[in-house]
Structures are given as structure tokens and as C-alpha cells.
Amino acid sequence: MSNGTDSRKTFIAGNWKMHYTHTEAAALAARLGERLDTGGVRVMVAPPFTALQAVADALRGSAIVLGAQNVSPEASGAHTGEVSCAMLAALGVRVVIVGHSERRHVYGEDDALVARKLQAVLAAGLEAVLCVGETLAEREAGAAEAVVARQLRAALGTCSAADLRAVTVAYEPVWAIGTGRTASVADADAMHRAVRAVVAGMTGAAAAAGLVVQYGGSVKPDNAAELLASPEVDGLLVGGASLQADSFIRIVASSASSPLVDSCPGN
Ligand code: PEP
């Protein structure tokens, strides 16, 4: 849990992926808005594009931050099927996830495209959650840290220390996403240190010390506290377990600074 500097506030984000119609998503958001006491924790949910307006409405008055799962690097024009930063910002989106492993590995986004998306997000005055992480083959080949370092250098290469204040890095080993396998706390801890070392080399020690680094990959209510207990793990990016109010509230409550509002029965 964040304890490196006062500026590293614990940040727990839910990525709803391609789940829920706008009506279903609004119902989940309303439930979270009513029952989740964010306490000292920063909490974000990232619904599908089609649900952003409904979720923004449902979260009005709540401290929960609205996020998006993806964005176009382009500002406007002939880009069929794409959504711009300005369009997201107009709906109240404050944070955009870029470089998620499903975008990289299923939809073929390379480091250069991820970097362009990150720059577009920052140029629009939005914040980014930059996802990095190695595949199982890369880990087994002993290349995990090199892969993550390459992804970080590519995406953050043009960032100043000031830009970095709007960036959260999410370390998400690809082999742990949606698989039920979680990185050990020691592995997460080691990679988070490596992330901070790479960033220190690029933008200086102070910026690296203030960087919020989330862990993501099969986070559940029963492993969140252990992960958050690591001084290197400043937050969590949660997929499957963010799809029910009960489990997401319990994950947020795993951070000692956020009390449970109620016993959260059901969804
Ligand atoms: C994710 O989608 O970023 C993720 C970590 O998914 P899950 O928690 O389901 O592994």
C-alpha cells in the first residue's frame, strides 16, 4: 500500500471490459455510489463506451472517478469506430486505460500506438492508467523485467516529470489476467520496484517516488489485502471481480483506510 510519499494515494480501479448494457452498468454504478465509502482510497470504474453517459449520471455526487477502457490517438476525423479524448472528457471521463494487454495482444496494439494514445490522453488534460506486463513465455524466458522496461520506455519516452503526475502504471502480467493465477506478492513487489527504477532513470527519482503503481491480474477480495500490504503496491486494477458490487466493495475495503459501508449482501 502506498507509503513511499504522501502523494501516492491508494488507487483501485475496476475495468468492466465488454460487460453490461448501459442500463445494467448504471445499476452497478448506482449500487457502488450508494454503498462504497471510498475513504482515503481513490476509486475508478471503467465501463464500456456505450455505458459512460449512464454511469456518469449514476455516479453524480459520488467520489468514484469515471474511467474509459481505450481511446483513439486521433483528435477527430475519418476514423470509423473510434472515440476521441475530447468525446470522453465531455462525458466526464477523467482517466483512460491505455495499453491493456487485451488491446496489445488481441487487437495488435504495439508500443508505438500505445505511446500515441498516452500522449493524446495527456494532451487532452486527462489522466492515464498505462498497463504493462509480460506474457508467460516472456516470464519463463527470464525476460519479464526487460519487456516491462521496453513498454515503459516506449510509452513514457516523451513524458516530463510533470506529465508523470497524470500517469498511473498498472503492472498486469498477461498470464494472470482472467486466469485465476495471481503473481506472488514477492513477484509483484519486485516488478513494481523495477518499474520505479526504469521511471527514475527516465524522469528522475522524485517523479518515480511519486508514481502510483497498481497491480492487476486475478485480484479478488481474498487476495487484495495481501497485495496491498506490500509497500510497492499502490493500488489494484481489477477486472472480473469488479463486475459485482459486493466483491469490488470488499476489495476497496481491503485497504485499511477505506471502511466498509455495510455488509454488502448480494450484488
Ligand atoms: C484486467 O482486466 O485488467 C484484469 C486484471 O482482469 P482480471 O482481474 O479479471 O484478471
PDB file of C-alpha atoms and ligand atoms in Angstrom:
ATOM      1  CA  MET A   1       0.000   0.000   0.000  1.00  0.00           C
ATOM      2  CA  SER A   2       1.205   3.492  -0.781  1.00  0.00           C
ATOM      3  CA  ASN A   3       3.621   4.675   1.804  1.00  0.00           C
ATOM      4  CA  GLY A   4       6.514   5.975  -0.251  1.00  0.00           C
ATOM      5  CA  THR A   5       5.335   9.563  -0.321  1.00  0.00           C
ATOM      6  CA  ASP A   6       2.229  11.410   0.732  1.00  0.00           C
ATOM      7  CA  SER A   7       1.329  11.841  -2.923  1.00  0.00           C
ATOM      8  CA  ARG A   8       0.899   8.081  -3.506  1.00  0.00           C
ATOM      9  CA  LYS A   9      -2.750   7.684  -2.667  1.00  0.00           C
ATOM     10  CA  THR A  10      -4.070   4.143  -2.957  1.00  0.00           C
ATOM     11  CA  PHE A  11      -5.894   3.817  -6.298  1.00  0.00           C
ATOM     12  CA  ILE A  12      -8.284   0.948  -7.002  1.00  0.00           C
ATOM     13  CA  ALA A  13      -9.810   0.712 -10.461  1.00  0.00           C
ATOM     14  CA  GLY A  14     -12.432  -1.589 -11.935  1.00  0.00           C
ATOM     15  CA  ASN A  15     -12.245  -2.481 -15.623  1.00  0.00           C
ATOM     16  CA  TRP A  16     -15.668  -3.704 -16.691  1.00  0.00           C
ATOM     17  CA  LYS A  17     -14.408  -4.711 -20.143  1.00  0.00           C
ATOM     18  CA  MET A  18     -17.202  -5.636 -22.587  1.00  0.00           C
ATOM     19  CA  HIS A  19     -19.762  -6.392 -19.890  1.00  0.00           C
ATOM     20  CA  TYR A  20     -23.130  -4.794 -19.244  1.00  0.00           C
ATOM     21  CA  THR A  21     -25.566  -2.721 -21.230  1.00  0.00           C
ATOM     22  CA  HIS A  22     -25.863   0.912 -20.234  1.00  0.00           C
ATOM     23  CA  THR A  23     -28.835   0.038 -18.005  1.00  0.00           C
ATOM     24  CA  GLU A  24     -27.007  -2.763 -16.226  1.00  0.00           C
ATOM     25  CA  ALA A  25     -23.877  -0.665 -15.837  1.00  0.00           C
ATOM     26  CA  ALA A  26     -25.848   2.245 -14.384  1.00  0.00           C
ATOM     27  CA  ALA A  27     -27.431  -0.108 -11.841  1.00  0.00           C
ATOM     28  CA  LEU A  28     -23.998  -1.368 -10.747  1.00  0.00           C
ATOM     29  CA  ALA A  29     -22.624   2.177 -10.587  1.00  0.00           C
ATOM     30  CA  ALA A  30     -25.604   3.335  -8.521  1.00  0.00           C
ATOM     31  CA  ARG A  31     -25.068   0.467  -6.120  1.00  0.00           C
ATOM     32  CA  LEU A  32     -21.394   1.367  -5.752  1.00  0.00           C
ATOM     33  CA  GLY A  33     -22.221   5.035  -5.345  1.00  0.00           C
ATOM     34  CA  GLU A  34     -24.635   4.229  -2.519  1.00  0.00           C
ATOM     35  CA  ARG A  35     -22.602   1.628  -0.683  1.00  0.00           C
ATOM     36  CA  LEU A  36     -18.924   2.216  -1.302  1.00  0.00           C
ATOM     37  CA  ASP A  37     -17.199   4.510   1.133  1.00  0.00           C
ATOM     38  CA  THR A  38     -14.065   5.444  -0.779  1.00  0.00           C
ATOM     39  CA  GLY A  39     -12.485   6.722   2.431  1.00  0.00           C
ATOM     40  CA  GLY A  40      -8.884   7.610   1.743  1.00  0.00           C
ATOM     41  CA  VAL A  41      -8.812   5.497  -1.402  1.00  0.00           C
ATOM     42  CA  ARG A  42      -9.144   6.704  -4.981  1.00  0.00           C
ATOM     43  CA  VAL A  43     -11.680   4.508  -6.778  1.00  0.00           C
ATOM     44  CA  MET A  44     -12.421   4.394 -10.504  1.00  0.00           C
ATOM     45  CA  VAL A  45     -14.731   2.351 -12.682  1.00  0.00           C
ATOM     46  CA  ALA A  46     -14.261   1.987 -16.435  1.00  0.00           C
ATOM     47  CA  PRO A  47     -17.481   0.833 -18.147  1.00  0.00           C
ATOM     48  CA  PRO A  48     -17.837   0.205 -21.891  1.00  0.00           C
ATOM     49  CA  PHE A  49     -18.110   3.346 -24.054  1.00  0.00           C
ATOM     50  CA  THR A  50     -21.829   2.795 -24.523  1.00  0.00           C
ATOM     51  CA  ALA A  51     -22.419   2.982 -20.772  1.00  0.00           C
ATOM     52  CA  LEU A  52     -20.271   6.029 -19.982  1.00  0.00           C
ATOM     53  CA  GLN A  53     -23.123   8.532 -20.008  1.00  0.00           C
ATOM     54  CA  ALA A  54     -25.407   6.345 -17.892  1.00  0.00           C
ATOM     55  CA  VAL A  55     -22.634   5.584 -15.409  1.00  0.00           C
ATOM     56  CA  ALA A  56     -21.628   9.266 -15.233  1.00  0.00           C
ATOM     57  CA  ASP A  57     -25.239  10.079 -14.347  1.00  0.00           C
ATOM     58  CA  ALA A  58     -25.415   7.292 -11.769  1.00  0.00           C
ATOM     59  CA  LEU A  59     -22.159   8.402 -10.126  1.00  0.00           C
ATOM     60  CA  ARG A  60     -23.092  12.078  -9.868  1.00  0.00           C
ATOM     61  CA  GLY A  61     -22.312  13.210  -6.324  1.00  0.00           C
ATOM     62  CA  SER A  62     -20.114  10.166  -5.683  1.00  0.00           C
ATOM     63  CA  ALA A  63     -16.334  10.301  -5.250  1.00  0.00           C
ATOM     64  CA  ILE A  64     -15.932   7.397  -7.681  1.00  0.00           C
ATOM     65  CA  VAL A  65     -13.976   8.506 -10.740  1.00  0.00           C
ATOM     66  CA  LEU A  66     -15.212   7.716 -14.246  1.00  0.00           C
ATOM     67  CA  GLY A  67     -12.692   5.950 -16.468  1.00  0.00           C
ATOM     68  CA  ALA A  68     -12.606   4.682 -20.034  1.00  0.00           C
ATOM     69  CA  GLN A  69     -11.032   1.483 -21.283  1.00  0.00           C
ATOM     70  CA  ASN A  70      -9.492   2.760 -24.502  1.00  0.00           C
ATOM     71  CA  VAL A  71      -9.253   5.814 -26.756  1.00  0.00           C
ATOM     72  CA  SER A  72      -8.197   6.846 -30.220  1.00  0.00           C
ATOM     73  CA  PRO A  73      -4.863   8.624 -30.572  1.00  0.00           C
ATOM     74  CA  GLU A  74      -6.532  10.859 -33.173  1.00  0.00           C
ATOM     75  CA  ALA A  75      -8.351  14.079 -32.328  1.00  0.00           C
ATOM     76  CA  SER A  76     -11.173  13.749 -34.876  1.00  0.00           C
ATOM     77  CA  GLY A  77     -11.926  12.861 -38.473  1.00  0.00           C
ATOM     78  CA  ALA A  78     -12.342   9.775 -40.614  1.00  0.00           C
ATOM     79  CA  HIS A  79     -11.650   7.087 -38.004  1.00  0.00           C
ATOM     80  CA  THR A  80     -14.638   4.782 -38.149  1.00  0.00           C
ATOM     81  CA  GLY A  81     -15.398   3.114 -34.857  1.00  0.00           C
ATOM     82  CA  GLU A  82     -13.001   5.228 -32.832  1.00  0.00           C
ATOM     83  CA  VAL A  83     -13.669   7.548 -29.880  1.00  0.00           C
ATOM     84  CA  SER A  84     -11.565  10.627 -29.123  1.00  0.00           C
ATOM     85  CA  CYS A  85     -10.231  12.024 -25.860  1.00  0.00           C
ATOM     86  CA  ALA A  86     -12.445  15.091 -26.243  1.00  0.00           C
ATOM     87  CA  MET A  87     -15.531  12.878 -26.569  1.00  0.00           C
ATOM     88  CA  LEU A  88     -14.581  11.036 -23.380  1.00  0.00           C
ATOM     89  CA  ALA A  89     -13.804  14.228 -21.493  1.00  0.00           C
ATOM     90  CA  ALA A  90     -17.177  15.679 -22.499  1.00  0.00           C
ATOM     91  CA  LEU A  91     -18.863  12.733 -20.770  1.00  0.00           C
ATOM     92  CA  GLY A  92     -16.947  13.319 -17.541  1.00  0.00           C
ATOM     93  CA  VAL A  93     -14.214  10.740 -18.067  1.00  0.00           C
ATOM     94  CA  ARG A  94     -11.088  11.679 -16.133  1.00  0.00           C
ATOM     95  CA  VAL A  95      -8.858   8.638 -16.598  1.00  0.00           C
ATOM     96  CA  VAL A  96      -8.230   6.441 -19.647  1.00  0.00           C
ATOM     97  CA  ILE A  97      -6.723   2.958 -19.571  1.00  0.00           C
ATOM     98  CA  VAL A  98      -4.112   2.579 -22.310  1.00  0.00           C
ATOM     99  CA  GLY A  99      -2.078  -0.442 -23.329  1.00  0.00           C
ATOM    100  CA  HIS A 100      -4.278  -3.045 -21.663  1.00  0.00           C
ATOM    101  CA  SER A 101      -2.941  -6.489 -22.544  1.00  0.00           C
ATOM    102  CA  GLU A 102      -6.149  -7.334 -24.407  1.00  0.00           C
ATOM    103  CA  ARG A 103      -5.581  -4.278 -26.596  1.00  0.00           C
ATOM    104  CA  ARG A 104      -1.920  -5.230 -27.091  1.00  0.00           C
ATOM    105  CA  HIS A 105      -2.317  -8.975 -27.612  1.00  0.00           C
ATOM    106  CA  VAL A 106      -5.829  -9.427 -29.014  1.00  0.00           C
ATOM    107  CA  TYR A 107      -6.118  -6.212 -31.033  1.00  0.00           C
ATOM    108  CA  GLY A 108      -2.461  -5.905 -32.007  1.00  0.00           C
ATOM    109  CA  GLU A 109      -1.660  -2.553 -30.427  1.00  0.00           C
ATOM    110  CA  ASP A 110       2.103  -2.085 -30.449  1.00  0.00           C
ATOM    111  CA  ASP A 111       4.278   0.071 -28.206  1.00  0.00           C
ATOM    112  CA  ALA A 112       4.193   2.944 -30.696  1.00  0.00           C
ATOM    113  CA  LEU A 113       0.393   3.059 -30.783  1.00  0.00           C
ATOM    114  CA  VAL A 114       0.174   2.832 -27.000  1.00  0.00           C
ATOM    115  CA  ALA A 115       2.601   5.761 -26.772  1.00  0.00           C
ATOM    116  CA  ARG A 116       0.474   7.830 -29.159  1.00  0.00           C
ATOM    117  CA  LYS A 117      -2.636   7.073 -27.126  1.00  0.00           C
ATOM    118  CA  LEU A 118      -0.887   8.039 -23.904  1.00  0.00           C
ATOM    119  CA  GLN A 119       0.278  11.324 -25.419  1.00  0.00           C
ATOM    120  CA  ALA A 120      -3.240  12.073 -26.684  1.00  0.00           C
ATOM    121  CA  VAL A 121      -4.685  11.429 -23.231  1.00  0.00           C
ATOM    122  CA  LEU A 122      -2.184  13.726 -21.533  1.00  0.00           C
ATOM    123  CA  ALA A 123      -2.540  16.421 -24.202  1.00  0.00           C
ATOM    124  CA  ALA A 124      -6.299  16.403 -23.558  1.00  0.00           C
ATOM    125  CA  GLY A 125      -5.735  17.050 -19.866  1.00  0.00           C
ATOM    126  CA  LEU A 126      -6.876  13.559 -18.901  1.00  0.00           C
ATOM    127  CA  GLU A 127      -5.059  11.010 -16.774  1.00  0.00           C
ATOM    128  CA  ALA A 128      -3.838   7.627 -17.984  1.00  0.00           C
ATOM    129  CA  VAL A 129      -3.531   4.195 -16.465  1.00  0.00           C
ATOM    130  CA  LEU A 130      -0.717   2.703 -18.528  1.00  0.00           C
ATOM    131  CA  CYS A 131      -0.823  -1.098 -18.473  1.00  0.00           C
ATOM    132  CA  VAL A 132       2.404  -3.047 -18.850  1.00  0.00           C
ATOM    133  CA  GLY A 133       3.174  -6.703 -18.358  1.00  0.00           C
ATOM    134  CA  GLU A 134       4.853  -9.763 -19.747  1.00  0.00           C
ATOM    135  CA  THR A 135       3.409 -12.944 -21.223  1.00  0.00           C
ATOM    136  CA  LEU A 136       4.037 -16.319 -19.607  1.00  0.00           C
ATOM    137  CA  ALA A 137       6.571 -17.202 -22.312  1.00  0.00           C
ATOM    138  CA  GLU A 138       8.433 -13.958 -21.666  1.00  0.00           C
ATOM    139  CA  ARG A 139       8.493 -14.624 -17.915  1.00  0.00           C
ATOM    140  CA  GLU A 140       9.679 -18.184 -18.418  1.00  0.00           C
ATOM    141  CA  ALA A 141      12.422 -16.888 -20.700  1.00  0.00           C
ATOM    142  CA  GLY A 142      13.608 -14.591 -17.916  1.00  0.00           C
ATOM    143  CA  ALA A 143      12.598 -11.527 -19.924  1.00  0.00           C
ATOM    144  CA  ALA A 144       9.798 -10.148 -17.745  1.00  0.00           C
ATOM    145  CA  GLU A 145      11.631  -7.066 -16.497  1.00  0.00           C
ATOM    146  CA  ALA A 146      13.105  -6.325 -19.920  1.00  0.00           C
ATOM    147  CA  VAL A 147       9.675  -6.484 -21.559  1.00  0.00           C
ATOM    148  CA  VAL A 148       8.117  -4.187 -18.971  1.00  0.00           C
ATOM    149  CA  ALA A 149      11.070  -1.779 -19.232  1.00  0.00           C
ATOM    150  CA  ARG A 150      10.648  -1.680 -23.016  1.00  0.00           C
ATOM    151  CA  GLN A 151       6.925  -0.962 -22.696  1.00  0.00           C
ATOM    152  CA  LEU A 152       7.561   1.798 -20.163  1.00  0.00           C
ATOM    153  CA  ARG A 153      10.315   3.455 -22.191  1.00  0.00           C
ATOM    154  CA  ALA A 154       8.206   3.379 -25.335  1.00  0.00           C
ATOM    155  CA  ALA A 155       5.126   4.851 -23.687  1.00  0.00           C
ATOM    156  CA  LEU A 156       6.749   7.348 -21.339  1.00  0.00           C
ATOM    157  CA  GLY A 157       9.684   8.341 -23.531  1.00  0.00           C
ATOM    158  CA  THR A 158       8.440  11.847 -24.136  1.00  0.00           C
ATOM    159  CA  CYS A 159       6.933  12.421 -20.684  1.00  0.00           C
ATOM    160  CA  SER A 160       8.292  15.054 -18.342  1.00  0.00           C
ATOM    161  CA  ALA A 161       8.190  14.664 -14.574  1.00  0.00           C
ATOM    162  CA  ALA A 162       5.133  16.943 -14.619  1.00  0.00           C
ATOM    163  CA  ASP A 163       3.383  14.723 -17.197  1.00  0.00           C
ATOM    164  CA  LEU A 164       4.016  11.738 -14.990  1.00  0.00           C
ATOM    165  CA  ARG A 165       1.733  13.157 -12.306  1.00  0.00           C
ATOM    166  CA  ALA A 166      -1.163  12.284 -14.594  1.00  0.00           C
ATOM    167  CA  VAL A 167       0.050   8.716 -15.152  1.00  0.00           C
ATOM    168  CA  THR A 168      -0.575   5.581 -13.118  1.00  0.00           C
ATOM    169  CA  VAL A 169       1.270   2.438 -14.174  1.00  0.00           C
ATOM    170  CA  ALA A 170      -0.600  -0.854 -13.849  1.00  0.00           C
ATOM    171  CA  TYR A 171       1.643  -3.919 -13.785  1.00  0.00           C
ATOM    172  CA  GLU A 172      -0.523  -6.678 -15.206  1.00  0.00           C
ATOM    173  CA  PRO A 173       1.279  -9.917 -16.019  1.00  0.00           C
ATOM    174  CA  VAL A 174      -0.636 -11.248 -19.029  1.00  0.00           C
ATOM    175  CA  TRP A 175      -0.641 -14.779 -17.614  1.00  0.00           C
ATOM    176  CA  ALA A 176      -2.530 -13.552 -14.540  1.00  0.00           C
ATOM    177  CA  ILE A 177      -5.350 -11.712 -16.295  1.00  0.00           C
ATOM    178  CA  GLY A 178      -8.644 -13.529 -16.130  1.00  0.00           C
ATOM    179  CA  THR A 179      -6.881 -16.815 -15.403  1.00  0.00           C
ATOM    180  CA  GLY A 180      -7.289 -17.102 -11.643  1.00  0.00           C
ATOM    181  CA  ARG A 181      -3.476 -17.066 -11.330  1.00  0.00           C
ATOM    182  CA  THR A 182      -2.100 -14.157  -9.350  1.00  0.00           C
ATOM    183  CA  ALA A 183       1.513 -13.037  -9.220  1.00  0.00           C
ATOM    184  CA  SER A 184       3.050 -13.724  -5.828  1.00  0.00           C
ATOM    185  CA  VAL A 185       3.411 -10.680  -3.646  1.00  0.00           C
ATOM    186  CA  ALA A 186       7.181 -11.087  -3.995  1.00  0.00           C
ATOM    187  CA  ASP A 187       6.956 -11.092  -7.803  1.00  0.00           C
ATOM    188  CA  ALA A 188       4.643  -8.084  -7.828  1.00  0.00           C
ATOM    189  CA  ASP A 189       6.872  -6.302  -5.358  1.00  0.00           C
ATOM    190  CA  ALA A 190       9.983  -6.982  -7.439  1.00  0.00           C
ATOM    191  CA  MET A 191       8.349  -5.808 -10.657  1.00  0.00           C
ATOM    192  CA  HIS A 192       6.961  -2.673  -9.053  1.00  0.00           C
ATOM    193  CA  ARG A 193      10.481  -1.809  -7.863  1.00  0.00           C
ATOM    194  CA  ALA A 194      11.748  -2.439 -11.378  1.00  0.00           C
ATOM    195  CA  VAL A 195       9.038  -0.150 -12.799  1.00  0.00           C
ATOM    196  CA  ARG A 196      10.040   2.603 -10.418  1.00  0.00           C
ATOM    197  CA  ALA A 197      13.721   2.140 -11.287  1.00  0.00           C
ATOM    198  CA  VAL A 198      13.026   2.471 -15.011  1.00  0.00           C
ATOM    199  CA  VAL A 199      10.933   5.584 -14.435  1.00  0.00           C
ATOM    200  CA  ALA A 200      13.616   7.042 -12.144  1.00  0.00           C
ATOM    201  CA  GLY A 201      16.116   6.590 -14.951  1.00  0.00           C
ATOM    202  CA  MET A 202      13.828   8.429 -17.355  1.00  0.00           C
ATOM    203  CA  THR A 203      12.341  11.267 -15.334  1.00  0.00           C
ATOM    204  CA  GLY A 204      14.221  11.339 -12.054  1.00  0.00           C
ATOM    205  CA  ALA A 205      13.941   9.829  -8.603  1.00  0.00           C
ATOM    206  CA  ALA A 206      11.349  12.257  -7.289  1.00  0.00           C
ATOM    207  CA  ALA A 207       8.889  11.560 -10.106  1.00  0.00           C
ATOM    208  CA  ALA A 208       9.426   7.822  -9.703  1.00  0.00           C
ATOM    209  CA  ALA A 209       8.864   8.009  -5.948  1.00  0.00           C
ATOM    210  CA  GLY A 210       5.528   9.709  -6.535  1.00  0.00           C
ATOM    211  CA  LEU A 211       4.375   7.306  -9.253  1.00  0.00           C
ATOM    212  CA  VAL A 212       1.349   5.199  -8.340  1.00  0.00           C
ATOM    213  CA  VAL A 213       1.896   1.603  -9.468  1.00  0.00           C
ATOM    214  CA  GLN A 214      -1.112  -0.704  -9.454  1.00  0.00           C
ATOM    215  CA  TYR A 215      -1.095  -4.492  -9.666  1.00  0.00           C
ATOM    216  CA  GLY A 216      -3.637  -6.262 -11.843  1.00  0.00           C
ATOM    217  CA  GLY A 217      -4.305  -9.907 -12.590  1.00  0.00           C
ATOM    218  CA  SER A 218      -6.988 -12.053 -10.938  1.00  0.00           C
ATOM    219  CA  VAL A 219      -7.344  -9.755  -7.945  1.00  0.00           C
ATOM    220  CA  LYS A 220     -10.134 -10.989  -5.693  1.00  0.00           C
ATOM    221  CA  PRO A 221     -11.485  -9.993  -2.272  1.00  0.00           C
ATOM    222  CA  ASP A 222      -9.398 -12.752  -0.685  1.00  0.00           C
ATOM    223  CA  ASN A 223      -6.029 -11.713  -2.119  1.00  0.00           C
ATOM    224  CA  ALA A 224      -6.395  -7.924  -2.298  1.00  0.00           C
ATOM    225  CA  ALA A 225      -5.298  -7.185   1.260  1.00  0.00           C
ATOM    226  CA  GLU A 226      -2.143  -9.257   0.903  1.00  0.00           C
ATOM    227  CA  LEU A 227      -1.202  -7.476  -2.322  1.00  0.00           C
ATOM    228  CA  LEU A 228      -1.999  -4.040  -0.905  1.00  0.00           C
ATOM    229  CA  ALA A 229       0.113  -4.784   2.164  1.00  0.00           C
ATOM    230  CA  SER A 230       3.221  -4.553   0.003  1.00  0.00           C
ATOM    231  CA  PRO A 231       4.736  -1.072   0.227  1.00  0.00           C
ATOM    232  CA  GLU A 232       5.331  -1.247  -3.525  1.00  0.00           C
ATOM    233  CA  VAL A 233       1.709  -1.976  -4.468  1.00  0.00           C
ATOM    234  CA  ASP A 234      -0.102   1.350  -4.527  1.00  0.00           C
ATOM    235  CA  GLY A 235      -3.383   0.070  -5.858  1.00  0.00           C
ATOM    236  CA  LEU A 236      -5.155  -2.516  -7.945  1.00  0.00           C
ATOM    237  CA  LEU A 237      -6.623  -2.797 -11.430  1.00  0.00           C
ATOM    238  CA  VAL A 238      -9.461  -5.276 -11.155  1.00  0.00           C
ATOM    239  CA  GLY A 239     -11.297  -6.985 -13.982  1.00  0.00           C
ATOM    240  CA  GLY A 240     -13.670  -9.843 -13.190  1.00  0.00           C
ATOM    241  CA  ALA A 241     -14.027  -9.066  -9.501  1.00  0.00           C
ATOM    242  CA  SER A 242     -15.132  -5.503 -10.270  1.00  0.00           C
ATOM    243  CA  LEU A 243     -18.279  -6.749 -12.004  1.00  0.00           C
ATOM    244  CA  GLN A 244     -20.202  -7.305  -8.774  1.00  0.00           C
ATOM    245  CA  ALA A 245     -20.704  -4.567  -6.222  1.00  0.00           C
ATOM    246  CA  ASP A 246     -20.088  -6.938  -3.343  1.00  0.00           C
ATOM    247  CA  SER A 247     -16.665  -8.143  -4.448  1.00  0.00           C
ATOM    248  CA  PHE A 248     -15.473  -4.737  -5.630  1.00  0.00           C
ATOM    249  CA  ILE A 249     -16.531  -3.096  -2.362  1.00  0.00           C
ATOM    250  CA  ARG A 250     -14.689  -5.774  -0.430  1.00  0.00           C
ATOM    251  CA  ILE A 251     -11.566  -5.213  -2.490  1.00  0.00           C
ATOM    252  CA  VAL A 252     -11.679  -1.475  -1.849  1.00  0.00           C
ATOM    253  CA  ALA A 253     -12.262  -2.192   1.831  1.00  0.00           C
ATOM    254  CA  SER A 254      -9.074  -4.292   1.842  1.00  0.00           C
ATOM    255  CA  SER A 255      -7.259  -1.039   2.011  1.00  0.00           C
ATOM    256  CA  ALA A 256      -7.198  -0.236   5.721  1.00  0.00           C
ATOM    257  CA  SER A 257      -8.021   3.390   5.016  1.00  0.00           C
ATOM    258  CA  SER A 258     -11.406   2.590   3.491  1.00  0.00           C
ATOM    259  CA  PRO A 259     -14.150   1.329   5.802  1.00  0.00           C
ATOM    260  CA  LEU A 260     -16.941  -0.913   4.529  1.00  0.00           C
ATOM    261  CA  VAL A 261     -20.218   0.947   4.477  1.00  0.00           C
ATOM    262  CA  ASP A 262     -22.293  -2.137   5.136  1.00  0.00           C
ATOM    263  CA  SER A 263     -22.052  -5.888   4.921  1.00  0.00           C
ATOM    264  CA  CYS A 264     -22.798  -5.763   1.184  1.00  0.00           C
ATOM    265  CA  PRO A 265     -25.069  -8.769   0.789  1.00  0.00           C
ATOM    266  CA  GLY A 266     -25.706  -9.828  -2.778  1.00  0.00           C
ATOM    267  CA  ASN A 267     -24.714  -7.770  -5.763  1.00  0.00           C
TER     268      ASN A 267
HETATM  269  C1  PEP B   1      -7.845  -6.611 -16.151  1.00  0.00           C
HETATM  270  O1  PEP B   1      -8.720  -6.720 -16.995  1.00  0.00           O
HETATM  271  O2  PEP B   1      -7.120  -5.619 -16.165  1.00  0.00           O
HETATM  272  C2  PEP B   1      -7.708  -7.660 -15.155  1.00  0.00           C
HETATM  273  C3  PEP B   1      -6.730  -7.565 -14.310  1.00  0.00           C
HETATM  274  O3  PEP B   1      -8.646  -8.682 -15.179  1.00  0.00           O
HETATM  275  P1  PEP B   1      -8.882  -9.798 -14.030  1.00  0.00           P
HETATM  276  O4  PEP B   1      -8.900  -9.070 -12.714  1.00  0.00           O
HETATM  277  O5  PEP B   1     -10.167 -10.430 -14.375  1.00  0.00           O
HETATM  278  O6  PEP B   1      -7.707 -10.735 -14.098  1.00  0.00           O
END
